[in-house]
Coordinates of C-alpha atoms and ligand atoms in Angstrom, one line a residue:
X1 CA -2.2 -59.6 16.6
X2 CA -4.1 -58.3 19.8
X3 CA -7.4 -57.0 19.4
X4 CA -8.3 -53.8 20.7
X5 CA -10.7 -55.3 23.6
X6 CA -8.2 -57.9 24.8
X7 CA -5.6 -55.6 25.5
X8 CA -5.2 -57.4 28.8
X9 CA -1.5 -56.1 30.6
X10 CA -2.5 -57.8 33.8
X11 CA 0.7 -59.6 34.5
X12 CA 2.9 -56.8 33.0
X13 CA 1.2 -54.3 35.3
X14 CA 2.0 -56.7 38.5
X15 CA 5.5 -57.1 37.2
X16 CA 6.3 -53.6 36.4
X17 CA 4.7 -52.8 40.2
X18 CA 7.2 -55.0 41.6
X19 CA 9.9 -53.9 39.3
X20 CA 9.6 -50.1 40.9
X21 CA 10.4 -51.5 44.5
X22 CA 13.5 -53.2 43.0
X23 CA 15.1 -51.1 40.6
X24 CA 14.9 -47.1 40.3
X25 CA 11.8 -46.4 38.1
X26 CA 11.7 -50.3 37.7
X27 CA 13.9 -50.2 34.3
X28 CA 17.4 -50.9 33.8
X29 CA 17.6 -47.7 31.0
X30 CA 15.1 -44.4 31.4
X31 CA 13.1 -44.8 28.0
X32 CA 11.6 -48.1 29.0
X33 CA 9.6 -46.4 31.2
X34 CA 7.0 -44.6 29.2
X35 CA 7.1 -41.9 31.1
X36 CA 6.9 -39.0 28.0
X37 CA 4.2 -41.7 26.2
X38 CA 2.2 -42.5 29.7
X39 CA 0.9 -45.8 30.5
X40 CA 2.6 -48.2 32.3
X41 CA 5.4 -49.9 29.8
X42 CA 4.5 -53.6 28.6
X43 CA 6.9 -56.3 29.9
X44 CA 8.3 -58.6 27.2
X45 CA 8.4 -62.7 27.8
X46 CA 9.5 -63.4 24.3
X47 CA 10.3 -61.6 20.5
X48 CA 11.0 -63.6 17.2
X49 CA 11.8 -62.3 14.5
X50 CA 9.5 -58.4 13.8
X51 CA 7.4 -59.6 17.0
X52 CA 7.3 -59.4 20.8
X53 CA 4.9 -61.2 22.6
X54 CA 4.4 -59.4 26.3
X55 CA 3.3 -61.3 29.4
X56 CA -0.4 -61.4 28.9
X57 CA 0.3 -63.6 25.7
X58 CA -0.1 -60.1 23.7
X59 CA 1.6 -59.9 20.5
X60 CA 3.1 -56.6 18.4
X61 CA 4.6 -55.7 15.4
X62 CA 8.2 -54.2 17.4
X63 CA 9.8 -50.3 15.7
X64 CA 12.0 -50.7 18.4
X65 CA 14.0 -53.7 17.6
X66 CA 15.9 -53.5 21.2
X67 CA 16.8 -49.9 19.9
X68 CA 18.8 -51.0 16.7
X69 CA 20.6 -54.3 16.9
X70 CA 17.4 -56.4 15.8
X71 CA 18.3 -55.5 12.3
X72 CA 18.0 -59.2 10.9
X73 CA 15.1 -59.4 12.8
X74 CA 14.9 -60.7 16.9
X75 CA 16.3 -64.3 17.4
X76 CA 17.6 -64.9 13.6
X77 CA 17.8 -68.6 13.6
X78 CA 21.5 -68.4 12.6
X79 CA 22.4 -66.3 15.1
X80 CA 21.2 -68.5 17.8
X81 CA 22.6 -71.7 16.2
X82 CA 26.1 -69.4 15.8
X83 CA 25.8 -68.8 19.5
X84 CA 24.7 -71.8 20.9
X85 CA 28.0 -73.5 19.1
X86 CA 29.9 -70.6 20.6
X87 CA 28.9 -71.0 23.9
X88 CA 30.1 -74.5 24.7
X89 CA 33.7 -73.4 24.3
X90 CA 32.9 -70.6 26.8
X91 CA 31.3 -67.5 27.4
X92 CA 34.1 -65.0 28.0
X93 CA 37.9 -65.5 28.0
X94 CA 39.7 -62.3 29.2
X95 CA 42.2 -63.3 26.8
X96 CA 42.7 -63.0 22.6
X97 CA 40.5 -65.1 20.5
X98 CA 39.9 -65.3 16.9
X99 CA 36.6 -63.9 16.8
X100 CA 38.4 -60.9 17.7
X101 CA 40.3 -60.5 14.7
X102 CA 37.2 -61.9 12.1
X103 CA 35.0 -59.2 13.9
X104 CA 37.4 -56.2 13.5
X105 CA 38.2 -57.4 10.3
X106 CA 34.9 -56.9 9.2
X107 CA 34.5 -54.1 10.9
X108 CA 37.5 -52.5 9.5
X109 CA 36.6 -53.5 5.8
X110 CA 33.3 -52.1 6.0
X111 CA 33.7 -48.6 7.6
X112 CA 35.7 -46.2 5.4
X113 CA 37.5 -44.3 8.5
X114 CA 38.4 -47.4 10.4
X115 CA 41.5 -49.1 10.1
X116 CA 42.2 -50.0 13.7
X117 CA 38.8 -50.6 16.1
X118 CA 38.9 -51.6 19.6
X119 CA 36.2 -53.2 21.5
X120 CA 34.4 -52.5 24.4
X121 CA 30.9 -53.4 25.6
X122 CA 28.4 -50.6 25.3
X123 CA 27.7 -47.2 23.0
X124 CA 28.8 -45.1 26.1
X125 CA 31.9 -46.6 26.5
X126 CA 32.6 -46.7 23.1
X127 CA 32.3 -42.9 23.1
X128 CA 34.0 -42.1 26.5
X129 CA 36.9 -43.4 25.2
X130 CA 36.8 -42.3 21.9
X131 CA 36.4 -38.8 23.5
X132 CA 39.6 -39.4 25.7
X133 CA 41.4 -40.4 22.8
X134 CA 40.6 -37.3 20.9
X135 CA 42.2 -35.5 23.8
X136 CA 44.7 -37.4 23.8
X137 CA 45.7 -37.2 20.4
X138 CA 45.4 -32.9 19.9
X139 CA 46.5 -32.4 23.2
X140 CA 43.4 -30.5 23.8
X141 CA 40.7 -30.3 26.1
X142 CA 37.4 -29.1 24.7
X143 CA 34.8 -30.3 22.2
X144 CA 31.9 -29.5 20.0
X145 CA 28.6 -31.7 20.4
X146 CA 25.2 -30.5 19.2
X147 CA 22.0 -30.4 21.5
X148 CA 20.1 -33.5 20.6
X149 CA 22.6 -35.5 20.2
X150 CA 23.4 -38.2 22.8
X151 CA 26.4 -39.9 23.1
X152 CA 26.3 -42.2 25.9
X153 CA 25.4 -41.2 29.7
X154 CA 29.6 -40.4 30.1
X155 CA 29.5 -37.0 32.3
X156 CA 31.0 -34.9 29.9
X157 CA 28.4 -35.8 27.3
X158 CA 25.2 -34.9 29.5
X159 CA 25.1 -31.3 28.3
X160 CA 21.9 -30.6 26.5
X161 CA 22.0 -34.4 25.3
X162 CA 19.2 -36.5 23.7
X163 CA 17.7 -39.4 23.9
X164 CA 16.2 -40.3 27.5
X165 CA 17.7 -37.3 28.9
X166 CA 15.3 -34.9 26.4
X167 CA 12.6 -37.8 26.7
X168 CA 12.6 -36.8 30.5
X169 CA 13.2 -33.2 30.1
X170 CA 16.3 -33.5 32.0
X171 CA 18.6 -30.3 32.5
X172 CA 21.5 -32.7 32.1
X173 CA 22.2 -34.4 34.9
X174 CA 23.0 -33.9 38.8
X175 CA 26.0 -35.5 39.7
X176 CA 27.8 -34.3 37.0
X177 CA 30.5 -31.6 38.1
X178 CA 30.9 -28.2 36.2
X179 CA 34.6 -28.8 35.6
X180 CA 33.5 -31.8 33.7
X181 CA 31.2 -30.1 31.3
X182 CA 32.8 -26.7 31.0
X183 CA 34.8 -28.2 28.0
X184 CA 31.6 -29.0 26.4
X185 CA 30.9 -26.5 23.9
X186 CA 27.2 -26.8 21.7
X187 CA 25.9 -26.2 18.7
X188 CA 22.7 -26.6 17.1
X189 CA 22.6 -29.1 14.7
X190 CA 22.9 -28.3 10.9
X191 CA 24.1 -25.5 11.6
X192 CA 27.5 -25.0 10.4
X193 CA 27.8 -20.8 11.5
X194 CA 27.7 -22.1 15.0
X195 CA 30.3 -23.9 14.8
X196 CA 32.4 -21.8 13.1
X197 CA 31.6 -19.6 16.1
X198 CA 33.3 -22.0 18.4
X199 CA 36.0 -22.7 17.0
X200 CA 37.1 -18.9 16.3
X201 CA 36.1 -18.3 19.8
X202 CA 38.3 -21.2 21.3
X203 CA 41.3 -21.0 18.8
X204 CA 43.5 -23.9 19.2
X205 CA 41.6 -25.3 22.2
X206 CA 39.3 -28.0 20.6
X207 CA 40.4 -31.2 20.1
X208 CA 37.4 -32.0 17.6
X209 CA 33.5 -32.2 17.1
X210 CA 31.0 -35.6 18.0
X211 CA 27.6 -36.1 16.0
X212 CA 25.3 -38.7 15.1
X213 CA 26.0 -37.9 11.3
X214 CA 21.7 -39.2 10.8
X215 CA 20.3 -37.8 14.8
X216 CA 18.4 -40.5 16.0
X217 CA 18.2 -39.4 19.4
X218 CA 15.9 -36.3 19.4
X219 CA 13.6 -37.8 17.1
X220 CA 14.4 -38.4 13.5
X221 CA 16.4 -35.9 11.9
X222 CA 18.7 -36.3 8.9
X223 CA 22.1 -33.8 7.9
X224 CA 20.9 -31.0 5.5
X225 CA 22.9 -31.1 2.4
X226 CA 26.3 -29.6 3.2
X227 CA 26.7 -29.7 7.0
X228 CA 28.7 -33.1 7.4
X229 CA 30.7 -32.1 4.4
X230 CA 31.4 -28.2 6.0
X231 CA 32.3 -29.9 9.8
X232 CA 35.0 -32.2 7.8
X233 CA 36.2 -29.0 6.2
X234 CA 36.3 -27.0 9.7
X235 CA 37.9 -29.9 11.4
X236 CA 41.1 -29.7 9.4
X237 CA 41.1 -26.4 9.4
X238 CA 41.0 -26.1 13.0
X239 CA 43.2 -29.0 13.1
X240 CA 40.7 -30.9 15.0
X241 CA 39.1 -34.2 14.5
X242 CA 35.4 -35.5 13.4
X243 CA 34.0 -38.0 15.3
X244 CA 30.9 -39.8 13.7
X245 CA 29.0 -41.4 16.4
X246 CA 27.4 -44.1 14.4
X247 CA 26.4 -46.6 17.4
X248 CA 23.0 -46.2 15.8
X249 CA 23.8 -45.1 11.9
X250 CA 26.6 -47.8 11.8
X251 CA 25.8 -51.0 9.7
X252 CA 21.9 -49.7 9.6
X253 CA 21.7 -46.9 7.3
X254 CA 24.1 -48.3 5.0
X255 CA 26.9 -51.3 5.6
X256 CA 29.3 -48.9 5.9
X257 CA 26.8 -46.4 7.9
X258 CA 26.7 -42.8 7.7
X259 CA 30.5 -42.3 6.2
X260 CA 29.6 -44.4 3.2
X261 CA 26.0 -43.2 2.2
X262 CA 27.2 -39.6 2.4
X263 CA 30.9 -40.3 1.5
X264 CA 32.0 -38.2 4.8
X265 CA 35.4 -39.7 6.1
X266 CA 35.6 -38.8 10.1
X267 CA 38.5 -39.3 11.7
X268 CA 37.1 -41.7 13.9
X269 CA 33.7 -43.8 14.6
X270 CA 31.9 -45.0 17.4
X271 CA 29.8 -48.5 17.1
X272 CA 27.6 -50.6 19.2
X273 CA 23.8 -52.0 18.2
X274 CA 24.2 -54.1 15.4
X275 CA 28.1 -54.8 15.6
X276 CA 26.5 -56.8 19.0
X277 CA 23.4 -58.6 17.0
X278 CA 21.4 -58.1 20.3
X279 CA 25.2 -58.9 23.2
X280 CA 26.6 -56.1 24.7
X281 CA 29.3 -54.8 22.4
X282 CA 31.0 -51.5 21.5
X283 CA 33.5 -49.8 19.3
X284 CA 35.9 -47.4 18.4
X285 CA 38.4 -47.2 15.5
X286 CA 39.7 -44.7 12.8
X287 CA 43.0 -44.2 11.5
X288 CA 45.6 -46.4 12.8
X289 CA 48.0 -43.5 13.9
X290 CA 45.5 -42.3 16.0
X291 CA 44.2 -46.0 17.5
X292 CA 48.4 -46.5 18.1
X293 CA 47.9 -44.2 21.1
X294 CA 45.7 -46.7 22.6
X295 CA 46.9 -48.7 25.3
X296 CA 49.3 -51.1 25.4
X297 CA 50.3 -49.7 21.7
X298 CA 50.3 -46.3 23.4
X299 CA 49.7 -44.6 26.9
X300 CA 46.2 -43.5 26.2
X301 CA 44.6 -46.4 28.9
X302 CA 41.1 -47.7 28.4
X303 CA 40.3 -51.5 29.3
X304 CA 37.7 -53.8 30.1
X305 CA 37.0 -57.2 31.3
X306 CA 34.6 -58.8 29.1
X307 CA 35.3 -57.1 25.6
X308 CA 35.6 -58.7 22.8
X309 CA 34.1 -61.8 24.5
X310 CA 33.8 -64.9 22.2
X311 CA 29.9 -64.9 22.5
X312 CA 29.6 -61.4 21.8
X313 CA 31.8 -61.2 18.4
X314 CA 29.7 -64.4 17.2
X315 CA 26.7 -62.7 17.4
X316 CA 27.8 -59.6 15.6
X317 CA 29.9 -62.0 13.0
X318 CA 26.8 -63.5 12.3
X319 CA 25.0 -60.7 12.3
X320 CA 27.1 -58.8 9.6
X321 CA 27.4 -61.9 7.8
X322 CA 24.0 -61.5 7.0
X323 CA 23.8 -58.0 6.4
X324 CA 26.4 -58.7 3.6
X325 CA 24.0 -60.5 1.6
X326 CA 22.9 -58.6 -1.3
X327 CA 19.7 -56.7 -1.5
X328 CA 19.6 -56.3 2.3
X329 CA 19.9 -52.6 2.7
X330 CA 17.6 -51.8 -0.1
X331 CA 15.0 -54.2 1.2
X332 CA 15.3 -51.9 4.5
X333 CA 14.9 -49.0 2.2
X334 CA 11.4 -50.2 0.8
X335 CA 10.0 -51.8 3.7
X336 CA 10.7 -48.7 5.7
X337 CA 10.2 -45.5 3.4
X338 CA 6.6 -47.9 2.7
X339 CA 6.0 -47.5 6.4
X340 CA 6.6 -43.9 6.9
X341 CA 5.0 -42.6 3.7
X342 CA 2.0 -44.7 4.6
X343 CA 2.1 -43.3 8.2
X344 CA 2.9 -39.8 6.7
X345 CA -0.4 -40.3 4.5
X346 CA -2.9 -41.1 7.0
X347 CA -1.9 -38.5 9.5
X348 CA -2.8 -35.8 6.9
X349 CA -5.3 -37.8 5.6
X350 CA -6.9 -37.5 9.0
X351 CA -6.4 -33.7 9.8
X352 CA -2.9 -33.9 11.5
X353 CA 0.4 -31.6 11.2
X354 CA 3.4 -34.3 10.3
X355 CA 6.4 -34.5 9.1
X356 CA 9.0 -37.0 8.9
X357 CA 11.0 -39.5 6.6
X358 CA 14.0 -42.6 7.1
X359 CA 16.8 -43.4 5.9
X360 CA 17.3 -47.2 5.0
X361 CA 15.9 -49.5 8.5
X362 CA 16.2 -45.9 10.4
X363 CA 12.6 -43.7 10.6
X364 CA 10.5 -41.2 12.8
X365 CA 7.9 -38.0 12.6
X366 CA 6.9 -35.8 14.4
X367 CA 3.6 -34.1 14.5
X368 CA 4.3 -30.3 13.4
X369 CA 3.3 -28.4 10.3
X370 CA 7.9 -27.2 9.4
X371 CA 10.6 -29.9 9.1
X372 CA 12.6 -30.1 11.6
X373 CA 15.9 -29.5 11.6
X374 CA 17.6 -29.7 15.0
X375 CA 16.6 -30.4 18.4
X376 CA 14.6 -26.9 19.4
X377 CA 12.5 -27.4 16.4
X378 CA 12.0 -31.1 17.9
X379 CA 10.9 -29.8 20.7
X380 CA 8.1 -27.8 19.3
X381 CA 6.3 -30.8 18.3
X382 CA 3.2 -31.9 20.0
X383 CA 4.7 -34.4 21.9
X384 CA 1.2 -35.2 24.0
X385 CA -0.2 -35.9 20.8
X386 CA 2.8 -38.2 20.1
X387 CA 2.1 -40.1 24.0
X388 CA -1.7 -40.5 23.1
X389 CA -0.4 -41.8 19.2
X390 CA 1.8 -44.5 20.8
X391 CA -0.5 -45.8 23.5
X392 CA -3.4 -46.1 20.9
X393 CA -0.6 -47.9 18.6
X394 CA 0.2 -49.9 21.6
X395 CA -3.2 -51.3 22.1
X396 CA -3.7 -52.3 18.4
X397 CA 0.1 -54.2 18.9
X398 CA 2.1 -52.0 17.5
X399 CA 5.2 -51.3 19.6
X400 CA 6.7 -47.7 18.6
X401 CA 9.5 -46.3 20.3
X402 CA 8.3 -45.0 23.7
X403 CA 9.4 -40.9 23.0
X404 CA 9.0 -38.7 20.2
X405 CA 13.0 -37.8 20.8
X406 CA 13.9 -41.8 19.6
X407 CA 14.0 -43.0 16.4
X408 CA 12.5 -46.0 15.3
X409 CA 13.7 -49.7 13.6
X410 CA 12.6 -51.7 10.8
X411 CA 14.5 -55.1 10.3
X412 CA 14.8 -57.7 7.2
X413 CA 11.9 -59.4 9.1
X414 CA 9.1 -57.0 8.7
X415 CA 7.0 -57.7 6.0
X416 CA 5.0 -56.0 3.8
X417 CA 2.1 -57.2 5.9
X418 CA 3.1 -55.7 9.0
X419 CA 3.4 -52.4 7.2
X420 CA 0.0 -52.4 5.8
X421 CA -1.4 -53.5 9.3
X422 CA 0.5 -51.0 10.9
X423 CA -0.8 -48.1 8.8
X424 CA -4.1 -49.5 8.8
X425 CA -3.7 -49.5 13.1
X426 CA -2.2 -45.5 12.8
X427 CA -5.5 -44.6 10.7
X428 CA -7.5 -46.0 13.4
X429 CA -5.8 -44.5 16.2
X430 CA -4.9 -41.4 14.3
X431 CA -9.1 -40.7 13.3
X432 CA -9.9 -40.8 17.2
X433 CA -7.1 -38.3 18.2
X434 CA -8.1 -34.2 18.1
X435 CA -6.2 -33.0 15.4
Ligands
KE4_501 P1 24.7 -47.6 24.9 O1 25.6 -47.2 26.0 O2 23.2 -47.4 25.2 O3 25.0 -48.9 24.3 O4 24.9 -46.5 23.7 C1 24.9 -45.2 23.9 C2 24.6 -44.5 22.6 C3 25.6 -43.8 22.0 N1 25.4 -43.1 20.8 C4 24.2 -43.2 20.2 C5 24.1 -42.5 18.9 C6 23.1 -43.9 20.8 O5 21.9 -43.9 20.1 C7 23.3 -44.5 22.0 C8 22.2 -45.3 22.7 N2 20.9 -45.2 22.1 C9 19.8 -45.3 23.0 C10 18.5 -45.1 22.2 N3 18.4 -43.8 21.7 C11 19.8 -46.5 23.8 C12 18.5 -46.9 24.5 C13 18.6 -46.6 26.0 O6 19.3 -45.6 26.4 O7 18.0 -47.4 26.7

């Protein structure tokens, strides 16, 4: 663990320099940059297990878990050993292979909607063409997403989206024509009157509603009791679909994710994260008469040349395999709601306004007196004092999600030691801060 007066980021800072000539912000994805947090971000060499060592040989306790699939913890010894084996018979085939059908299998046991899934290789893609297919399917052309949420940088999704869009205060994107998002309607989260709204104002034209059922992507903030129950009610009467995004929720708050734990059917998912166990992969499934439109079962077209690569499906085979063993997901639960009730404790403890709470390996708080319910209340927080939290976190080797509008990631690796340490570091940094 680094002490606070060796915080040395010499070689991360000449990396990082670099980087910036090289790549646009020197990132390959916005939220690495620290740019709502401050500081210049740290550059990784290596992670094992609930730690990343950075360049300058300094070592953290990770919350961010390569933002969800390091649920078993980074570089899980079977994992490795399961992809190692896989890789001498070839890193992508373009063609069928049986790791194909065990993933899906699994995929399809596990998730109550999902009784066709097809593979692709990120989140976005996962929910561009799960958004197509909804289209396809009604025959309409609008739908409901709530501000917050993000779904993927697809254009049509980059209305009032989440994630490193509301990290960098973006008003949704340039590049991204009108005609594209005018069939974007929004609603705030939780709140079921809105969307009632929309869909009496656009009778017959929406083809359905997408939401992270647990947001993860403006912060923490879980469904109030009701609202993913009323949207599955609205959506058949409308005769529109639900869409759970669970790229984040899915196999972390629960095996099944969201659907199970709240026993909310959609009519279709979204995957990614975990289903990958650290390789690019994505997913879409739900009832098999809607997947049949999918091409070459139907004409809805959506392809891509290295899905479902061997490599890929054996790390998330793996990776589920040992999310099925028994005692995992409350394990997550006690680790984590340890974790956030201790950070919850010293915060107040210490004179500071917080809230906040998790769900299984899934936590965040924010620091504000009210609970916050949706993303304008997120926004409300004090999101300096949230920059000068994770930097002083940062410099006791804590690694926190770099934006108050992310969630953050336990894994089965953390240990009640890292907890304690890391609530011990949050009372340290939190005594220093102005309240
Ligand atoms: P990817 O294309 O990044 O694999 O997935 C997009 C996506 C879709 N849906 C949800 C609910 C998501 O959380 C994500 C991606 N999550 C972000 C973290 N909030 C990925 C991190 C990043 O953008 O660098």
């Amino acid at each position: 663990m680094v002490s606070t007066n060796s915080f040395n980021t010499t070689k991360s800072e000449e990396i990082f320099t670099a980087a910036q000539k090289l790549m646009p912000g020197g990132v390959s994805s916005p939220v690495r940059a620290f740019k709502s947090v401050g500081g210049q971000p740290i550059v990784f060499d290596r992670v094992k297990g609930a730690y990343i060592w950075d360049v300058d040989g300094n070592q953290y306790i990770d919350y961010v878990g390569t933002w969800g699939p390091a649920i078993c913890g980074h570089t899980h010894p079977e994992v490795i050993n399961a992809l190692k084996e896989a890789l001498d018979k070839g890193t992508s085939f373009g063609a069928p292979s049986v790791q194909e059908n065990i993933l899906a299998e699994m995929v399809i046991d596990a998730v109550p909607s999902i009784e066709m899934v097809r593979f692709v290789n990120s989140g976005t893609e996962a929910c561009m063409s799960v958004l197509r297919l909804m289209r396809a399917y009604t025959g309409r052309d609008k739908i409901i997403k709530f501000e917050g949420c993000y779904h993927g940088h697809a254009d049509m999704f980059l209305v009032k989206a989440g994630s490193g869009v509301a990290t960098l205060g973006l008003p949704d994107s340039p590049g991204v024509p009108k005609t594209t998002t005018n069939n974007t309607l929004t609603a705030p989260y939780n709140d079921l009157e809105a969307v009632k709204a929309l869909f009496a104002q656009n009778p017959g034209e929406i083809a359905g509603v997408i939401l992270e059922p647990v947001v993860g992507n403006a912060g923490f903030i879980p469904p109030e009791a009701g609202f993913l129950e009323g949207l599955r009610v609205l959506t058949q009467e409308n005769g529109a679909l639900l869409v759970f995004d669970e790229v984040m929720t899915g196999f972390r708050i629960a095996y099944g994710g969201a659907q199970e734990k709240f026993r909310v059917t959609p009519d279709l998912t979204t995957l990614g994260k975990v289903i990958g166990g650290g390789l690019p992969v994505g997913a879409y499934g739900g009832k098999a008469e809607i997947m049949s439109l999918v091409a070459p079962a139907g004409p809805m077209y959506q392809a891509g040349t290295l899905s479902g690569n061997p490599l890929a499906m054996t790390a998330g085979i793996k990776t589920l395999e040992l999310l099925q063993k028994p005692g995992t997901y409350a394990y997550l639960e006690q680790i984590t709601k340890q974790l956030i009730d201790g950070l919850l404790q010293v915060a107040q403890e210490t004179g500071h306004a917080v809230t906040g709470g998790n769900i299984s390996g899934m936590f965040g708080m924010f620091f504000t007196n009210q609970v916050v319910h949706n993303y304008e209340e997120a926004k409300t927080s004090d999101t300096t004092k949230f920059g000068r939290f994770h930097r002083g976190m940062l410099e006791k080797g804590i690694y926190l999600a770099p934006s108050q509008f992310e969630a953050g990631f336990t894994s089965l690796a953390h240990t009640e030691e890292d907890v304690q340490k890391t609530i011990a570091a949050a009372k340290e940094v939190l005594k220093d801060l102005p309240a």
